[in-house]
mmCIF file of C-alpha atoms in Angstrom:
data_model
loop_
_atom_site.group_PDB
_atom_site.id
_atom_site.type_symbol
_atom_site.label_atom_id
_atom_site.label_comp_id
_atom_site.label_asym_id
_atom_site.label_seq_id
_atom_site.Cartn_x
_atom_site.Cartn_y
_atom_site.Cartn_z
ATOM 1 C CA MET A 1 127.200 96.131 110.409
ATOM 2 C CA LYS A 2 126.348 92.377 109.413
ATOM 3 C CA THR A 3 125.907 91.884 105.967
ATOM 4 C CA LYS A 4 122.241 90.507 105.086
ATOM 5 C CA TYR A 5 122.744 89.290 101.422
ATOM 6 C CA ASN A 6 120.828 86.037 100.075
ATOM 7 C CA LYS A 7 120.286 84.837 96.789
ATOM 8 C CA THR A 8 118.114 87.654 95.595
ATOM 9 C CA PHE A 9 119.618 91.002 97.258
ATOM 10 C CA GLY A 10 123.236 90.305 97.197
ATOM 11 C CA PRO A 11 125.834 91.188 94.579
ATOM 12 C CA SER A 12 127.208 89.470 91.329
ATOM 13 C CA ASP A 13 130.886 87.760 90.818
ATOM 14 C CA THR A 14 129.918 87.617 87.051
ATOM 15 C CA ASP A 15 128.395 90.754 85.950
ATOM 16 C CA PHE A 16 130.168 92.877 88.707
ATOM 17 C CA ASP A 17 128.795 96.070 86.676
ATOM 18 C CA MET A 18 125.118 95.399 87.514
ATOM 19 C CA ASN A 19 125.625 95.546 91.475
ATOM 20 C CA ALA A 20 124.313 98.030 92.588
ATOM 21 C CA CYS A 21 125.475 100.040 95.417
ATOM 22 C CA VAL A 22 123.172 100.409 98.370
ATOM 23 C CA GLY A 23 123.049 101.969 101.940
ATOM 24 C CA TYR A 24 125.842 103.755 101.967
ATOM 25 C CA ASP A 25 124.368 107.389 101.163
ATOM 26 C CA PRO A 26 123.860 109.792 104.072
ATOM 27 C CA ASN A 27 121.504 111.529 101.785
ATOM 28 C CA SER A 28 119.482 109.197 101.123
ATOM 29 C CA TRP A 29 116.294 111.163 100.930
ATOM 30 C CA GLY A 30 117.676 112.524 98.003
ATOM 31 C CA THR A 31 119.067 110.336 96.269
ATOM 32 C CA ASN A 32 115.932 107.833 97.072
ATOM 33 C CA ALA A 33 114.020 110.640 95.831
ATOM 34 C CA SER A 34 116.588 111.122 92.324
ATOM 35 C CA GLY A 35 115.421 106.920 91.659
ATOM 36 C CA PHE A 36 112.168 107.169 91.468
ATOM 37 C CA GLN A 37 112.033 110.297 89.578
ATOM 38 C CA LEU A 38 114.883 108.401 86.835
ATOM 39 C CA SER A 39 112.483 105.672 87.010
ATOM 40 C CA ALA A 40 109.442 107.330 86.550
ATOM 41 C CA ASN A 41 110.809 110.224 83.661
ATOM 42 C CA LYS A 42 112.105 106.462 82.154
ATOM 43 C CA LEU A 43 108.970 104.463 81.732
ATOM 44 C CA VAL A 44 107.171 108.338 80.797
ATOM 45 C CA ASP A 45 109.678 108.280 77.812
ATOM 46 C CA PHE A 46 109.196 104.425 77.004
ATOM 47 C CA ALA A 47 105.221 104.941 77.153
ATOM 48 C CA ARG A 48 105.532 108.134 74.374
ATOM 49 C CA THR A 49 106.794 105.618 72.290
ATOM 50 C CA SER A 50 104.589 102.459 72.360
ATOM 51 C CA GLU A 51 100.934 103.820 73.153
ATOM 52 C CA SER A 52 99.529 100.591 73.707
ATOM 53 C CA ASP A 53 101.443 100.468 77.271
ATOM 54 C CA ILE A 54 100.202 103.512 78.309
ATOM 55 C CA ASP A 55 97.035 101.860 80.030
ATOM 56 C CA ILE A 56 99.218 99.491 82.504
ATOM 57 C CA LEU A 57 102.427 102.177 82.526
ATOM 58 C CA ILE A 58 100.614 104.800 84.360
ATOM 59 C CA TYR A 59 99.837 103.623 87.390
ATOM 60 C CA PRO A 60 104.056 102.906 88.761
ATOM 61 C CA ILE A 61 104.822 106.294 86.322
ATOM 62 C CA ALA A 62 101.672 108.313 88.860
ATOM 63 C CA PHE A 63 103.213 106.324 91.984
ATOM 64 C CA LEU A 64 106.813 107.071 91.514
ATOM 65 C CA PHE A 65 106.552 110.311 90.885
ATOM 66 C CA ARG A 66 104.269 110.524 93.902
ATOM 67 C CA HIS A 67 106.795 108.871 96.188
ATOM 68 C CA THR A 68 109.297 111.126 94.724
ATOM 69 C CA ILE A 69 106.983 114.347 96.152
ATOM 70 C CA GLU A 70 106.467 112.214 99.671
ATOM 71 C CA LEU A 71 109.928 111.451 100.295
ATOM 72 C CA LEU A 72 111.374 115.156 98.764
ATOM 73 C CA LEU A 73 108.769 116.474 101.254
ATOM 74 C CA LYS A 74 110.171 114.424 104.302
ATOM 75 C CA LYS A 75 113.650 115.971 103.881
ATOM 76 C CA ALA A 76 112.429 119.223 103.588
ATOM 77 C CA THR A 77 110.790 118.489 106.847
ATOM 78 C CA GLN A 78 114.498 117.681 108.113
ATOM 79 C CA THR A 79 116.182 120.397 106.354
ATOM 80 C CA THR A 80 113.625 123.000 107.131
ATOM 81 C CA GLY A 81 113.630 122.659 110.910
ATOM 82 C CA THR A 82 109.881 122.107 110.708
ATOM 83 C CA SER A 83 109.223 121.828 113.932
ATOM 84 C CA ARG A 84 105.809 120.188 113.514
ATOM 85 C CA VAL A 85 106.921 116.580 112.927
ATOM 86 C CA ILE A 86 104.215 114.011 110.880
ATOM 87 C CA GLU A 87 106.006 111.108 111.587
ATOM 88 C CA LYS A 88 103.372 108.361 110.328
ATOM 89 C CA GLY A 89 101.166 108.273 106.929
ATOM 90 C CA HIS A 90 101.224 109.554 103.459
ATOM 91 C CA ASN A 91 99.759 112.637 103.424
ATOM 92 C CA LEU A 92 101.487 115.327 101.263
ATOM 93 C CA LEU A 93 99.990 118.286 102.124
ATOM 94 C CA ASP A 94 100.148 118.070 105.778
ATOM 95 C CA ARG A 95 103.441 117.979 105.120
ATOM 96 C CA TRP A 96 103.730 120.532 102.502
ATOM 97 C CA ASP A 97 101.563 122.616 105.115
ATOM 98 C CA ALA A 98 104.273 121.534 107.513
ATOM 99 C CA ILE A 99 107.139 123.560 105.776
ATOM 100 C CA ALA A 100 105.893 125.969 103.783
ATOM 101 C CA PRO A 101 105.814 128.909 106.226
ATOM 102 C CA GLN A 102 109.417 127.722 107.064
ATOM 103 C CA ALA A 103 110.044 127.750 102.848
ATOM 104 C CA GLU A 104 108.262 130.935 102.435
ATOM 105 C CA GLU A 105 109.854 133.058 104.921
ATOM 106 C CA ARG A 106 113.149 131.794 102.965
ATOM 107 C CA PHE A 107 112.602 132.768 99.770
ATOM 108 C CA LYS A 108 110.726 136.168 100.861
ATOM 109 C CA GLY A 109 113.299 138.203 99.574
ATOM 110 C CA ASN A 110 113.072 136.501 96.296
ATOM 111 C CA PRO A 111 108.952 135.647 95.544
ATOM 112 C CA SER A 112 109.042 134.620 91.690
ATOM 113 C CA TYR A 113 111.691 132.007 92.469
ATOM 114 C CA ILE A 114 109.263 129.275 94.221
ATOM 115 C CA ASP A 115 105.666 129.464 92.783
ATOM 116 C CA PHE A 116 104.468 128.423 96.399
ATOM 117 C CA LYS A 117 100.670 128.523 95.139
ATOM 118 C CA GLY A 118 101.516 126.280 91.886
ATOM 119 C CA LEU A 119 103.838 124.117 94.068
ATOM 120 C CA ARG A 120 100.789 123.358 96.688
ATOM 121 C CA GLU A 121 98.399 122.647 93.912
ATOM 122 C CA VAL A 122 100.521 119.945 92.345
ATOM 123 C CA ILE A 123 100.835 118.515 96.023
ATOM 124 C CA LYS A 124 96.767 118.915 96.401
ATOM 125 C CA ASP A 125 96.405 117.051 93.269
ATOM 126 C CA PHE A 126 98.514 114.480 94.385
ATOM 127 C CA GLU A 127 96.852 114.048 97.731
ATOM 128 C CA ASN A 128 92.993 114.427 96.018
ATOM 129 C CA VAL A 129 93.380 111.294 93.612
ATOM 130 C CA ASP A 130 95.857 108.959 96.197
ATOM 131 C CA SER A 131 95.849 110.341 99.599
ATOM 132 C CA GLY A 132 97.150 107.552 101.244
ATOM 133 C CA SER A 133 99.581 106.170 98.170
ATOM 134 C CA PHE A 134 97.681 102.901 97.450
ATOM 135 C CA ASP A 135 95.373 104.342 94.915
ATOM 136 C CA PHE A 136 97.700 103.888 92.418
ATOM 137 C CA ARG A 137 99.322 100.982 93.676
ATOM 138 C CA TYR A 138 96.450 98.636 94.522
ATOM 139 C CA PRO A 139 92.894 97.901 92.342
ATOM 140 C CA PHE A 140 90.911 97.632 95.501
ATOM 141 C CA THR A 141 90.645 99.072 99.329
ATOM 142 C CA THR A 142 90.880 96.653 101.979
ATOM 143 C CA SER A 143 86.977 97.267 102.411
ATOM 144 C CA GLY A 144 86.986 96.002 99.004
ATOM 145 C CA ASN A 145 86.053 99.402 97.172
ATOM 146 C CA ARG A 146 87.673 100.252 93.899
ATOM 147 C CA THR A 147 90.208 103.124 93.799
ATOM 148 C CA LEU A 148 90.703 105.582 91.179
ATOM 149 C CA ASP A 149 87.093 106.261 91.578
ATOM 150 C CA GLY A 150 86.260 109.122 89.450
ATOM 151 C CA VAL A 151 89.145 109.055 87.609
ATOM 152 C CA THR A 152 89.082 107.857 84.646
ATOM 153 C CA ASN A 153 91.960 109.671 81.694
ATOM 154 C CA VAL A 154 95.241 110.697 83.304
ATOM 155 C CA ASN A 155 97.443 112.162 80.425
ATOM 156 C CA ILE A 156 101.102 111.337 81.326
ATOM 157 C CA ASN A 157 102.571 114.570 79.719
ATOM 158 C CA VAL A 158 100.726 116.534 82.018
ATOM 159 C CA LEU A 159 101.709 114.470 84.717
ATOM 160 C CA ALA A 160 105.225 114.377 84.298
ATOM 161 C CA GLN A 161 105.109 117.949 83.427
ATOM 162 C CA ARG A 162 103.722 118.896 86.449
ATOM 163 C CA ALA A 163 104.963 116.648 88.960
ATOM 164 C CA ASN A 164 108.703 117.116 87.748
ATOM 165 C CA ASN A 165 108.033 121.235 87.837
ATOM 166 C CA ALA A 166 106.715 120.426 91.785
ATOM 167 C CA ILE A 167 109.711 118.107 92.064
ATOM 168 C CA GLU A 168 112.415 120.801 91.268
ATOM 169 C CA GLN A 169 110.900 123.701 93.343
ATOM 170 C CA LEU A 170 111.304 120.789 96.563
ATOM 171 C CA THR A 171 114.543 120.271 95.221
ATOM 172 C CA LEU A 172 115.304 124.098 95.377
ATOM 173 C CA ILE A 173 113.471 124.475 98.564
ATOM 174 C CA ILE A 174 115.921 122.006 100.214
ATOM 175 C CA ASP A 175 118.903 123.415 98.688
ATOM 176 C CA ALA A 176 118.121 126.205 100.272
ATOM 177 C CA TYR A 177 119.468 125.291 103.820
ATOM 178 C CA PRO A 178 122.937 124.492 104.742
#
């Protein structure tokens, strides 16, 4: 593999302990998802202590949680052997609906282990507010309309609790497959 370092993306000889290892993990869906989730939770913790920043931190927090869920849904599609593959787009609900039958079958003996209805509800909530994964990244659509139309307040504690619960359940589904 040819190395593609440049001045911005490359190692440093002076502070070696800050050189992050990337591109090595065969389980990169899960590794990437963990990084996005960890970042979201760190921002939530920071926002709790600096209330004046909540209004600007909500954007990366919501995006990071949404992206974590999307990555886990993509990993679950591979892990569960789902035959219905959704190759393009960022529709979370389509991805969930593609894997849900296999996941529900897998947990048939333990129906209370995964709250399938609650998990779908959280995924649907993300999809209803940010269907294309653009609304928390951009203030306007490509056609000039405001994003997040009709959404005026988001409680970061509720968002974090519901997103982390969904992420935990998606991880349990993924881990149930060899």
